[in-house]
Structures are given as C-alpha cells and as structure tokens.
Amino acid sequence: MRDRTATGYLASLSGQAREISVAICQDAAEQIPRLARAGTAEVAAWSEAAVAAALRVVSGEAGAEALVAHFVAFGDEGAAADEVLRAVTLCRRHLLRASLRALPEVAGAAEEIERLSASFDAAYEAVGRYYAALAAARCRDGSARFRGLVNAIGSVIVVIDVDGKVIDWNGDAERVYGVPREEALGKDYFEAFLPPEAHEAVRADMHKVLAGEPTKNFENPVVSRDGTVRLLQWNVDRILDGEGRPAAFVASGYDITEHRQNRDRLEQSRGEVQAILDNAPIVVFVKDLEGVYTFSNYLCDALFGFEPRWMVGKRDADFLPPETVKQNRDNDAAALAAGRAVESEELIPTTDGSRIYMVSKFPLVDAGGAPYAVCGIALDITARKQAEEDRARLARDIIDAQHVALRALSTPLLPIARGVVLMPLIGAMDAARAALVLETLLDGVGAHRAEAAILDITGLHEIDAEVATGLVQAAQAAALLGAEVVLTGVRPAAARTLIELGVDMRGIKTLSSLQQGVTYAITRSSRARPPARSS
C-alpha cells in the first residue's frame, strides 16, 4: 500500500516540479541577497536542484541527507546563516503547499507529506548545528549572531528554563502567540500559553527531555493572545550549563493547524464515503494489481459471513473455489486491458448459496494515468434471472398448449352419430398435416368404435399427389380398424386431379356433398348394427 501511495504522491509532486522550481526561484531572488546577486540562471539551477533533492527523498532514492547536503553546500559557498535558513524555509513552504494539492486525491498522502516535512526538519537542525559550530568557533559571545539565527530559522523557537519560565523566543513565536518577545520573557509558559488540558502531557514530555531523551514530532495545542488555539509540532532538547547540568529547554516547532485540519477533513470524507458504501445495497470492492483486496464494503464481506474489512489484505484464492478465482481474474484482466468499465455476469458462492451478480469492473489510475487497482461494483441479479427463466418456461408452456390447440383445430374430429365420425378439412394440406390427419382419424375411429368416417374436403385449397396419397393412406388405415372412409365434397377440379394422378381410390366411398355423405354413413351404420332384442 505504501509503495502505491508514495508513487501517487511522487507523481503529483513530479507533475508540479517545474511550477515549484519557478516559485522558489522567484522568492529566492527577492529574499536571499546572495542568490539575487548570482543571476537568474544560477538561481534557477539552485531552485531546480532543491526540488530534485526533495523528489529523491520522496521516491526513497535518498534520505534526508540529500536535502541537508543541498543547503549545507549553500553555506559552504559563503552564504550567511539567515540566508541558508531562509532558503530552507522557502523550499519547505512551496513543496508543502504543492503537497497539499495531492492530499484529497492520493490515499495516504498525509504520511508522505509528514516524511518530507521531517526531512526539512533534519535540514533545519543540520544547518543550525553547522552555523552554531561556526559561531562557537568564531565568537564565544555571539549572542547577536545567535539572535539573528533564531529569528531566521522560519519555525517557532521557544527557550524555557527548568521552572517553566520563558527566557527567549523568536519572531515566529511572536507571530503564533501574538506576544512580543520582551512581554513574553519571564512569563509562566504553562499558564500563559497552554490550554489546561495540555499541561500534563507537556510536563511529562519535559521530564523525558531533562532525563536526556530529546523529543521528535511532539504535538500539543497552544493559545495565542486573542484566544485562538493552534496546533504545533515540536522538536525539544535540553540546554546544559557550564557544569553539564540541565538549565533550560529549547523547542523548535511548526504550526500544523491547517495541515491537521486538511487531514481531518480528508479522514472525515473517507469516513463518509465508507459509510455510504457500507449502507448501499450493492457490493463494492477494490483489488490492487496483484489481486489483493484493499477495500471492501459491508455487504461484500457479509456475503461470505466475514467481519467488516476481513477481506482487506486477502486474495480471491483465500476464500473462493478455483473456478471462481479464474472467472474473477479473467474479468479483472479484461477491465485493465480495456481501460474502461467492463460488465459481466459472475456466479459467486455465498453463505446463501450460489448467486448471480452483474459486475462492472474498471481500472483506478494514479496522477500519471497508470492503473494501480481494479474497482468492482456488483448487483445481485439472481432473482431477476430466476424470474426471466420462469417467464421463458411459462412462454414455452403457453406455446406448447397453443400448438396442441392449433393441432386440434386444424384436424377436428366430430362424432355425429353412433358409429359415425366426421373430419372436415379446410385450408392447405402438407405432409405434416397429412400425418396429423392420419393420427387423429385413427385415434377417433378407435375411441368412438366408428364404422364410418367421413372426410370432407370441400374446404381444401387444392389436391395434389401428396394430399391424395395421404387420403388413401388414411382410408386404408381406417379400414384396418373396421371403418369405411367416405370422402365428400369432391369438386370437379378435385376429381380431375385424382384421375390425372391415377390415385387408387378403391375402398373409399366418394360423394359430392357432405349431406349425402352423412346420410350414407348413418344408414350404413344402422344396417350394420344387429336389431335390438325384444324382452
């Protein structure tokens, strides 16, 4: 996670490097006499080198010593202490101002900003030690020089004796506390400049410093004259007297109120986003390029019976079967390759059984446009898919029922008298319908014990060889069941066709009208039945 955060933060600063260098160059030319005398090209080169050293620290290529070396080298060239410290202040201000632009965009950027800030702390301390050593060697009584150094450092400097009384502070302290140096001297630091709730923590820290344990990055609130509360971060050490005993504390601090407010706002924003996603009726997750989960909302973990955030740091293979792992990996890769949102259906085993999800996956990119993760948003569509299947099944059932009904309508078989059935044929006749006629006729003859079956072809469009063959086959099959087939409605055109086709009509009684056919069939059926016995 840190590597990705550092990469995003580095990309943000790198993209602003030119702008930062120009801003430092402009201020340095106005505020640092030695650089102003050097000329525009030299100031620009010096500013670019300062930004490059800071970027090396951010990237991890070098430690704080890269910044320290850049500013100490400026001193070696003959720059005065206040000029070097002013240069450190300028570079720090512009780099941190640019860093704050990345704060809402890059997760974890606040930690990287603190790391860069700590590098500048080291530069301040190193420059201070450098010039303190020079001052001690050149002038034992250089209090005036020391005063100039303290005022030029660009951070709050407070010196307090072991009883808690202020014995010195610089111009930045005057600005933060709103109290001139002469007025602050001799005041009880705790009572005058600290809120009551901070007393205990600050006293405990001072006890550690007295014992020889310098403090780094200690934070506490302070109160200015107008009642404004500011948050400062301190580096604290002790000052020894000529006999090596602790005589005072010297504290170097930076006002981090706005930085902390920005970070708190960012954390609040993250919390709000987390709360929204945790209460959304959708599954949301993020996986890095190695397939490791870096985010999961409440519903995502709950699907598998996990505690909230359990999935963070895990991979699919830690809780899903191999076939699901492959499915997810392939869809992740498709989204990364497409560089946009890609939708797919995924079958996921959950505590409620296998569920079908419509998943939209898309790449997340850093400030440089390079993808660093895949985000997935998934909606459970199991019920919808089941409803679709149910509708499809119902549609098939309806179609089947309609087909049966249509078959019945296309070949109706009507029992019109005892032993007599009628099948009127209407419309066009093809091989499939001819087979249906045969099937229906045989079933009807058997079911009704018919002795005569009337096939009325008055409504047929035309009679061809296929139709004629079907009628003959129907008559022959009915005869095998003991029934005579009577063909009615034979019009002149149909009769001519049957003759021309040479159809063998033996065994089939043909009559011109349906009425004649019905009379014939009923009369035949009556003769065929034995007379009823008298009692």
Coordinates of C-alpha atoms in Angstrom, one line a residue:
M1 CA 0.0 0.0 0.0
R2 CA 2.8 2.5 0.9
D3 CA 4.6 1.9 -2.4
R4 CA 1.4 2.8 -4.3
T5 CA 0.7 5.8 -2.1
A6 CA 4.3 7.0 -2.5
T7 CA 4.0 6.5 -6.2
G8 CA 0.8 8.6 -6.4
Y9 CA 2.3 11.3 -4.2
L10 CA 5.6 11.3 -6.2
A11 CA 3.7 11.6 -9.4
S12 CA 1.7 14.6 -8.1
L13 CA 4.9 16.4 -7.0
S14 CA 6.8 15.5 -10.1
G15 CA 4.0 16.9 -12.2
Q16 CA 4.4 20.2 -10.4
A17 CA 8.2 20.2 -10.2
R18 CA 8.6 22.9 -12.9
E19 CA 6.0 25.1 -11.2
I20 CA 7.6 24.6 -7.7
S21 CA 11.0 25.5 -9.0
V22 CA 9.8 28.7 -10.6
A23 CA 8.1 29.8 -7.4
I24 CA 11.2 29.1 -5.3
C25 CA 13.4 30.9 -7.8
Q26 CA 11.2 34.0 -7.8
D27 CA 11.0 34.2 -4.0
A28 CA 14.7 33.4 -3.6
A29 CA 15.7 36.1 -6.0
E30 CA 13.7 38.6 -3.9
Q31 CA 14.5 37.5 -0.4
I32 CA 18.0 35.9 -0.4
P33 CA 20.6 38.5 -1.4
R34 CA 23.4 36.1 -2.2
L35 CA 21.2 34.3 -4.8
A36 CA 19.9 37.6 -6.1
R37 CA 23.4 38.7 -6.9
A38 CA 24.2 35.4 -8.5
G39 CA 22.0 35.9 -11.6
T40 CA 18.8 34.4 -12.9
A41 CA 20.4 31.2 -14.4
E42 CA 22.2 30.3 -11.2
V43 CA 19.1 30.9 -9.0
A44 CA 17.0 28.8 -11.4
A45 CA 19.6 26.0 -11.3
W46 CA 19.8 26.1 -7.5
S47 CA 16.0 26.0 -7.2
E48 CA 15.7 23.0 -9.6
A49 CA 18.4 21.2 -7.6
A50 CA 16.5 21.8 -4.4
V51 CA 13.3 20.3 -5.9
A52 CA 15.2 17.4 -7.3
A53 CA 16.7 16.6 -3.9
A54 CA 13.2 16.7 -2.4
L55 CA 11.8 14.3 -5.1
R56 CA 14.7 11.9 -4.4
V57 CA 13.7 11.9 -0.7
V58 CA 10.0 11.2 -1.6
S59 CA 10.9 8.5 -4.1
G60 CA 13.1 6.8 -1.5
E61 CA 16.3 7.1 -3.6
A62 CA 17.9 9.1 -0.8
G63 CA 17.2 10.0 2.8
A64 CA 17.0 13.4 4.5
E65 CA 20.7 13.8 3.9
A66 CA 20.0 14.8 0.3
L67 CA 18.2 17.9 1.4
V68 CA 20.8 18.6 4.2
A69 CA 23.7 18.4 1.7
H70 CA 22.0 20.9 -0.7
F71 CA 21.6 23.6 2.0
V72 CA 24.9 23.0 3.8
A73 CA 26.6 23.3 0.4
F74 CA 25.0 26.7 0.0
G75 CA 26.5 27.7 3.4
D76 CA 29.9 26.3 2.3
E77 CA 29.7 28.8 -0.7
G78 CA 29.7 31.6 1.8
A79 CA 26.0 32.2 2.4
A80 CA 25.0 33.7 5.7
A81 CA 23.1 31.6 8.2
D82 CA 19.9 33.6 7.8
E83 CA 20.2 33.3 4.1
V84 CA 20.5 29.5 4.2
L85 CA 17.7 29.1 6.7
R86 CA 15.5 31.4 4.6
A87 CA 16.3 29.2 1.6
V88 CA 15.2 26.2 3.6
T89 CA 12.0 27.9 4.6
L90 CA 11.2 28.9 1.0
C91 CA 11.7 25.4 -0.3
R92 CA 9.7 23.9 2.5
R93 CA 6.8 26.2 2.1
H94 CA 6.5 25.8 -1.7
L95 CA 6.9 22.0 -1.6
L96 CA 4.4 21.5 1.3
R97 CA 1.9 23.9 -0.5
A98 CA 2.2 21.7 -3.6
S99 CA 1.9 18.6 -1.4
L100 CA -1.5 19.8 0.0
R101 CA -2.9 19.7 -3.5
A102 CA -2.4 15.9 -3.5
L103 CA -3.9 15.4 -0.1
P104 CA -7.5 14.9 -1.2
E105 CA -6.5 12.9 -4.3
V106 CA -4.0 10.4 -3.0
A107 CA -4.8 8.0 -0.2
G108 CA -2.1 8.1 2.5
A109 CA -0.5 11.2 1.1
A110 CA -0.6 12.8 4.6
E111 CA 2.0 10.2 5.8
E112 CA 4.3 11.0 2.8
I113 CA 3.9 14.7 3.5
E114 CA 5.0 14.2 7.1
R115 CA 8.0 12.2 5.9
L116 CA 9.0 15.1 3.6
S117 CA 8.4 17.6 6.4
A118 CA 10.6 15.5 8.7
S119 CA 13.4 15.8 6.1
F120 CA 13.2 19.6 6.2
D121 CA 13.3 19.3 10.0
A122 CA 16.6 17.5 9.7
A123 CA 17.8 20.2 7.3
Y124 CA 16.9 22.9 9.8
E125 CA 18.7 21.1 12.6
A126 CA 21.8 20.4 10.4
V127 CA 22.0 24.0 9.3
G128 CA 21.6 25.1 12.8
R129 CA 24.3 22.8 14.1
Y130 CA 26.5 23.9 11.2
Y131 CA 26.3 27.6 11.9
A132 CA 26.2 27.1 15.7
A133 CA 29.6 25.4 15.3
L134 CA 30.9 28.3 13.2
A135 CA 29.5 30.8 15.7
A136 CA 31.1 29.0 18.6
A137 CA 34.4 28.8 16.8
R138 CA 34.4 32.5 15.7
C139 CA 32.7 34.2 18.5
R140 CA 32.1 32.9 22.0
D141 CA 29.9 35.9 22.9
G142 CA 28.0 35.9 19.6
S143 CA 24.6 36.4 21.2
A144 CA 23.6 38.9 18.4
R145 CA 24.5 36.3 15.8
F146 CA 22.5 33.7 17.6
R147 CA 19.6 36.0 17.8
G148 CA 19.7 36.5 14.0
L149 CA 20.0 32.8 13.5
V150 CA 17.0 32.1 15.7
N151 CA 14.9 34.7 14.0
A152 CA 15.8 33.4 10.5
I153 CA 15.0 29.7 11.1
G154 CA 11.4 30.0 9.9
S155 CA 10.0 28.0 12.8
V156 CA 8.8 28.8 16.3
I157 CA 11.7 28.8 18.7
V158 CA 10.9 28.9 22.5
V159 CA 13.5 28.6 25.3
I160 CA 12.1 27.8 28.7
D161 CA 14.0 27.3 32.0
V162 CA 13.5 24.3 34.2
D163 CA 10.9 26.1 36.2
G164 CA 8.7 26.7 33.1
K165 CA 9.6 30.4 32.6
V166 CA 10.1 31.8 29.1
I167 CA 13.7 33.0 28.7
D168 CA 13.7 33.6 25.0
W169 CA 11.7 33.2 21.8
N170 CA 12.0 34.4 18.2
G171 CA 9.9 36.3 15.7
D172 CA 7.9 33.3 14.6
A173 CA 6.9 32.7 18.2
E174 CA 5.7 36.3 18.4
R175 CA 3.6 35.7 15.3
V176 CA 2.0 32.5 16.6
Y177 CA 1.4 33.6 20.2
G178 CA 0.7 37.2 19.4
V179 CA 3.0 38.4 22.2
P180 CA 6.2 40.4 21.6
R181 CA 9.5 38.8 23.0
E182 CA 10.0 41.5 25.6
E183 CA 6.5 40.9 27.0
A184 CA 6.8 37.1 26.9
L185 CA 10.1 36.9 28.8
G186 CA 9.6 35.7 32.4
K187 CA 6.0 34.5 31.9
D188 CA 5.0 31.1 33.1
Y189 CA 4.8 29.2 29.8
F190 CA 2.1 26.7 31.0
E191 CA -0.2 29.3 32.5
A192 CA 0.1 31.9 29.7
F193 CA 0.4 29.9 26.5
L194 CA -1.0 26.4 27.0
P195 CA -4.7 25.3 27.4
P196 CA -5.2 23.4 30.7
E197 CA -5.8 20.1 29.1
A198 CA -2.3 20.1 27.6
H199 CA -0.4 20.8 30.8
E200 CA 0.0 17.2 31.9
A201 CA 1.3 15.9 28.5
V202 CA 3.8 18.8 28.1
R203 CA 5.2 18.4 31.6
A204 CA 5.6 14.6 31.0
D205 CA 7.5 15.4 27.8
M206 CA 9.7 17.9 29.5
H207 CA 10.7 15.3 32.2
K208 CA 11.8 13.0 29.5
V209 CA 13.9 15.7 27.8
L210 CA 15.5 16.6 31.2
A211 CA 16.5 12.9 31.5
G212 CA 18.4 13.2 28.2
E213 CA 15.7 11.9 25.8
P214 CA 15.1 14.6 23.1
T215 CA 11.6 14.8 21.7
K216 CA 10.8 14.5 18.0
N217 CA 7.4 15.5 16.5
F218 CA 5.7 16.1 19.8
E219 CA 2.3 17.7 19.2
N220 CA 0.3 20.0 21.5
P221 CA -2.1 22.9 21.3
V222 CA -1.1 26.4 22.2
V223 CA -3.1 29.6 22.9
S224 CA -2.4 33.0 21.4
R225 CA -3.3 36.3 23.0
D226 CA -6.6 36.6 21.1
G227 CA -7.7 33.1 22.3
T228 CA -7.0 31.3 19.1
V229 CA -5.9 27.7 19.6
R230 CA -3.2 26.5 17.2
L231 CA -1.7 23.0 16.9
L232 CA 2.2 22.9 16.9
Q233 CA 4.6 20.0 16.3
W234 CA 7.8 20.3 18.3
N235 CA 11.4 19.0 18.5
V236 CA 12.6 19.6 22.0
D237 CA 16.1 19.2 23.6
R238 CA 17.8 20.5 26.7
I239 CA 20.5 23.1 27.2
L240 CA 23.3 22.3 29.7
D241 CA 25.1 24.8 31.8
G242 CA 28.9 25.1 32.2
E243 CA 28.9 22.2 34.6
G244 CA 26.8 19.9 32.4
R245 CA 23.5 20.3 34.3
P246 CA 20.2 20.9 32.5
A247 CA 19.5 24.6 32.6
A248 CA 16.7 25.1 30.0
F249 CA 14.7 23.6 27.2
V250 CA 14.9 24.7 23.6
A251 CA 11.9 23.8 21.5
S252 CA 11.6 24.2 17.7
G253 CA 8.0 24.0 16.4
Y254 CA 5.9 24.2 13.3
D255 CA 2.3 25.3 13.0
I256 CA 0.5 22.3 11.6
T257 CA -3.1 23.5 12.3
E258 CA -4.1 23.8 8.7
H259 CA -2.3 20.6 7.8
R260 CA -4.2 18.7 10.5
Q261 CA -7.5 20.3 9.6
N262 CA -6.9 19.2 6.0
R263 CA -6.0 15.7 7.1
D264 CA -9.1 15.6 9.4
R265 CA -11.3 16.8 6.6
L266 CA -9.9 14.1 4.4
E267 CA -10.4 11.4 7.0
Q268 CA -13.9 12.7 7.5
S269 CA -14.5 12.5 3.8
R270 CA -13.2 9.0 3.7
G271 CA -15.4 8.0 6.6
E272 CA -18.5 9.4 4.9
V273 CA -17.7 7.5 1.7
Q274 CA -17.2 4.3 3.7
A275 CA -20.5 4.8 5.5
I276 CA -22.3 5.5 2.2
L277 CA -20.9 2.4 0.6
D278 CA -21.4 0.2 3.7
N279 CA -25.1 1.1 3.6
A280 CA -25.6 0.8 -0.2
P281 CA -27.5 -2.3 -1.4
I282 CA -24.6 -3.1 -3.7
V283 CA -21.2 -4.9 -3.4
V284 CA -18.2 -2.7 -3.8
F285 CA -14.5 -3.7 -3.6
V286 CA -11.1 -2.7 -4.8
K287 CA -8.1 -5.0 -5.7
D288 CA -4.6 -4.0 -6.5
L289 CA -2.7 -5.2 -9.5
E290 CA -1.6 -8.3 -7.5
G291 CA -5.2 -9.3 -6.8
V292 CA -5.1 -8.2 -3.1
Y293 CA -8.2 -6.6 -1.7
T294 CA -7.6 -3.0 -0.5
F295 CA -11.2 -2.1 0.1
S296 CA -14.5 -3.9 0.7
N297 CA -17.8 -2.5 1.8
Y298 CA -20.0 -4.2 4.5
L299 CA -22.2 -6.1 2.0
C300 CA -19.1 -7.5 0.3
D301 CA -17.8 -9.1 3.5
A302 CA -21.3 -10.1 4.7
L303 CA -21.9 -12.2 1.6
F304 CA -19.3 -14.7 2.8
G305 CA -20.0 -14.4 6.5
F306 CA -16.9 -12.3 7.2
E307 CA -16.5 -9.5 9.7
P308 CA -16.3 -6.0 8.1
R309 CA -13.0 -5.4 6.3
W310 CA -11.9 -9.0 6.7
M311 CA -11.3 -9.2 3.0
V312 CA -8.8 -6.4 3.0
G313 CA -5.3 -7.9 2.5
K314 CA -6.7 -11.2 1.2
R315 CA -6.9 -12.7 -2.3
D316 CA -9.8 -14.5 -4.0
A317 CA -8.0 -17.8 -3.6
D318 CA -8.2 -17.3 0.2
F319 CA -11.9 -17.9 0.3
L320 CA -13.2 -18.8 -3.2
P321 CA -13.0 -22.1 -5.2
P322 CA -10.6 -22.3 -8.2
E323 CA -13.2 -21.9 -10.9
T324 CA -14.5 -18.7 -9.3
V325 CA -10.9 -17.4 -8.8
K326 CA -10.2 -17.9 -12.5
Q327 CA -13.5 -16.2 -13.5
N328 CA -12.8 -13.1 -11.4
R329 CA -9.1 -12.9 -12.5
D330 CA -10.1 -13.0 -16.2
N331 CA -12.7 -10.3 -15.7
D332 CA -10.2 -8.1 -13.8
A333 CA -7.7 -8.5 -16.6
A334 CA -10.4 -7.6 -19.2
A335 CA -11.2 -4.3 -17.4
L336 CA -7.5 -3.4 -17.1
A337 CA -6.9 -4.2 -20.8
A338 CA -9.9 -2.2 -21.9
G339 CA -9.0 0.8 -19.7
R340 CA -12.7 1.4 -19.0
A341 CA -15.7 -0.2 -17.3
V342 CA -16.4 -3.7 -18.4
E343 CA -19.7 -5.5 -17.4
S344 CA -20.0 -9.3 -16.9
E345 CA -22.1 -11.8 -15.1
E346 CA -20.3 -13.7 -12.3
L347 CA -21.5 -16.8 -10.4
I348 CA -20.3 -16.4 -6.8
P349 CA -20.7 -18.9 -4.0
T350 CA -22.0 -17.2 -0.8
T351 CA -23.4 -18.2 2.5
D352 CA -26.9 -18.2 0.8
G353 CA -25.7 -20.5 -2.0
S354 CA -24.5 -19.6 -5.4
R355 CA -25.7 -16.2 -6.5
I356 CA -25.5 -14.4 -9.9
Y357 CA -24.1 -10.9 -10.0
M358 CA -23.9 -8.3 -12.7
V359 CA -20.5 -6.8 -12.1
S360 CA -19.0 -3.6 -13.5
K361 CA -15.2 -3.5 -13.2
F362 CA -13.0 -0.6 -14.1
P363 CA -9.4 0.4 -13.5
L364 CA -8.3 3.1 -10.9
V365 CA -5.4 5.2 -12.1
D366 CA -2.8 7.4 -10.4
A367 CA -2.0 11.0 -11.1
G368 CA 0.2 9.9 -14.0
G369 CA -2.7 7.9 -15.6
A370 CA -1.2 4.5 -14.8
P371 CA -3.6 1.9 -13.4
Y372 CA -2.9 0.7 -9.8
A373 CA -6.1 -1.2 -8.9
V374 CA -9.4 -2.6 -10.2
C375 CA -12.7 -1.4 -8.6
G376 CA -15.8 -3.6 -8.8
I377 CA -19.4 -2.7 -8.3
A378 CA -21.7 -5.7 -8.2
L379 CA -25.5 -6.1 -8.1
D380 CA -27.3 -9.4 -7.2
I381 CA -29.5 -10.3 -10.1
T382 CA -30.3 -13.9 -9.1
A383 CA -34.0 -13.2 -8.5
R384 CA -34.2 -11.3 -11.8
K385 CA -32.5 -14.2 -13.7
Q386 CA -34.9 -16.7 -12.0
A387 CA -37.9 -14.6 -13.0
E388 CA -36.6 -14.4 -16.6
E389 CA -36.3 -18.2 -16.6
D390 CA -39.8 -18.6 -15.1
R391 CA -41.2 -16.3 -17.8
A392 CA -39.4 -18.2 -20.5
R393 CA -40.7 -21.5 -19.1
L394 CA -44.2 -20.2 -19.0
A395 CA -43.9 -18.9 -22.5
R396 CA -42.8 -22.3 -23.7
D397 CA -45.7 -23.9 -21.9
I398 CA -48.1 -21.5 -23.5
I399 CA -46.7 -22.1 -26.9
D400 CA -46.9 -25.9 -26.4
A401 CA -50.5 -25.6 -25.3
Q402 CA -51.3 -23.3 -28.2
H403 CA -49.6 -25.8 -30.5
V404 CA -51.8 -28.6 -29.2
A405 CA -54.9 -26.4 -29.6
L406 CA -53.9 -25.5 -33.1
R407 CA -53.4 -29.1 -34.0
A408 CA -56.8 -29.9 -32.7
L409 CA -58.4 -27.1 -34.6
S410 CA -56.6 -28.0 -37.8
T411 CA -57.9 -31.6 -37.8
P412 CA -61.2 -31.6 -35.8
L413 CA -62.9 -35.0 -35.4
L414 CA -66.6 -34.8 -34.7
P415 CA -68.7 -37.8 -33.6
I416 CA -72.1 -37.0 -35.4
A417 CA -74.0 -40.3 -34.8
R418 CA -73.4 -43.6 -33.2
G419 CA -70.6 -45.3 -35.1
V420 CA -70.1 -42.2 -37.4
V421 CA -67.3 -39.6 -37.1
L422 CA -66.7 -36.5 -39.3
M423 CA -63.4 -34.7 -40.1
P424 CA -63.8 -31.5 -42.1
L425 CA -60.5 -30.5 -43.8
I426 CA -60.0 -26.8 -44.5
G427 CA -57.1 -24.8 -46.0
A428 CA -53.8 -26.1 -47.2
M429 CA -52.5 -29.6 -46.7
D430 CA -48.9 -30.6 -46.4
A431 CA -47.0 -33.7 -45.4
A432 CA -47.1 -32.7 -41.6
R433 CA -50.8 -32.0 -41.6
A434 CA -51.5 -35.2 -43.6
A435 CA -49.7 -37.2 -40.9
L436 CA -51.7 -35.4 -38.3
V437 CA -54.9 -36.2 -40.2
L438 CA -54.0 -39.9 -40.2
E439 CA -53.1 -39.9 -36.5
T440 CA -56.3 -38.0 -35.5
L441 CA -58.5 -40.2 -37.7
L442 CA -57.2 -43.4 -36.3
D443 CA -57.4 -42.2 -32.7
G444 CA -61.0 -41.1 -33.3
V445 CA -62.1 -44.4 -35.0
G446 CA -60.7 -46.4 -32.2
A447 CA -62.1 -44.1 -29.4
H448 CA -65.6 -44.0 -30.9
R449 CA -65.7 -47.5 -32.4
A450 CA -66.6 -45.8 -35.7
E451 CA -67.9 -47.9 -38.5
A452 CA -67.9 -45.0 -41.0
A453 CA -65.5 -42.0 -41.1
I454 CA -66.4 -39.0 -43.3
L455 CA -63.5 -36.9 -44.7
D456 CA -65.0 -33.7 -46.0
I457 CA -62.6 -32.0 -48.4
T458 CA -64.9 -29.2 -49.5
G459 CA -62.6 -26.6 -47.9
L460 CA -59.2 -27.8 -49.1
H461 CA -57.5 -25.3 -51.4
E462 CA -56.1 -27.9 -53.7
I463 CA -55.4 -31.6 -54.0
D464 CA -52.0 -32.8 -55.2
A465 CA -50.3 -36.1 -55.2
E466 CA -49.2 -35.6 -51.6
V467 CA -52.7 -34.9 -50.4
A468 CA -54.2 -37.7 -52.4
T469 CA -51.6 -40.2 -51.1
G470 CA -52.4 -39.0 -47.5
L471 CA -56.2 -39.5 -48.1
V472 CA -55.6 -43.0 -49.4
Q473 CA -53.4 -43.9 -46.5
A474 CA -56.0 -42.7 -44.1
A475 CA -58.7 -44.8 -45.8
Q476 CA -56.5 -47.9 -45.7
A477 CA -55.6 -47.4 -42.1
A478 CA -59.2 -46.8 -41.1
A479 CA -60.2 -50.0 -43.0
L480 CA -57.8 -52.0 -40.9
L481 CA -59.7 -50.8 -37.8
G482 CA -63.1 -51.9 -39.4
A483 CA -64.3 -48.5 -40.6
E484 CA -65.2 -47.3 -44.1
V485 CA -63.9 -43.9 -45.2
V486 CA -66.4 -41.7 -47.0
L487 CA -64.9 -38.9 -49.0
T488 CA -67.2 -35.9 -49.5
G489 CA -67.0 -32.5 -51.1
V490 CA -65.1 -33.8 -54.2
R491 CA -65.5 -31.0 -56.7
P492 CA -64.9 -31.4 -60.4
A493 CA -61.4 -30.0 -60.3
A494 CA -60.5 -32.3 -57.4
A495 CA -62.0 -35.3 -59.3
R496 CA -60.0 -34.4 -62.4
T497 CA -56.8 -34.2 -60.3
L498 CA -57.4 -37.6 -58.7
I499 CA -57.9 -39.2 -62.1
E500 CA -54.9 -37.5 -63.7
L501 CA -52.7 -38.6 -60.8
G502 CA -54.0 -42.2 -61.2
V503 CA -54.8 -42.5 -57.5
D504 CA -56.2 -45.9 -56.5
M505 CA -59.5 -44.9 -54.8
R506 CA -60.6 -48.5 -54.1
G507 CA -62.1 -48.8 -50.6
I508 CA -63.0 -45.1 -50.5
K509 CA -66.6 -44.1 -51.0
T510 CA -66.8 -40.7 -52.7
L511 CA -69.9 -38.5 -52.7
S512 CA -70.3 -34.9 -53.9
S513 CA -71.8 -33.3 -50.8
L514 CA -71.4 -33.6 -47.1
Q515 CA -75.1 -34.1 -46.7
Q516 CA -75.0 -37.2 -48.9
G517 CA -72.0 -38.5 -47.0
V518 CA -73.7 -38.1 -43.6
T519 CA -76.9 -39.8 -44.9
Y520 CA -74.9 -42.7 -46.4
A521 CA -72.8 -43.2 -43.3
I522 CA -75.7 -43.2 -40.8
T523 CA -77.8 -45.5 -43.0
R524 CA -74.8 -47.9 -43.3
S525 CA -74.1 -47.8 -39.6
S526 CA -77.7 -48.6 -38.8
R527 CA -77.8 -51.6 -41.2
A528 CA -74.6 -52.9 -39.8
R529 CA -75.9 -53.0 -36.2
P530 CA -77.9 -56.0 -35.1
P531 CA -81.5 -55.4 -34.2
A532 CA -82.3 -54.9 -30.5
R533 CA -83.7 -58.0 -28.7
S534 CA -87.3 -57.9 -27.5
S535 CA -88.0 -58.6 -23.9

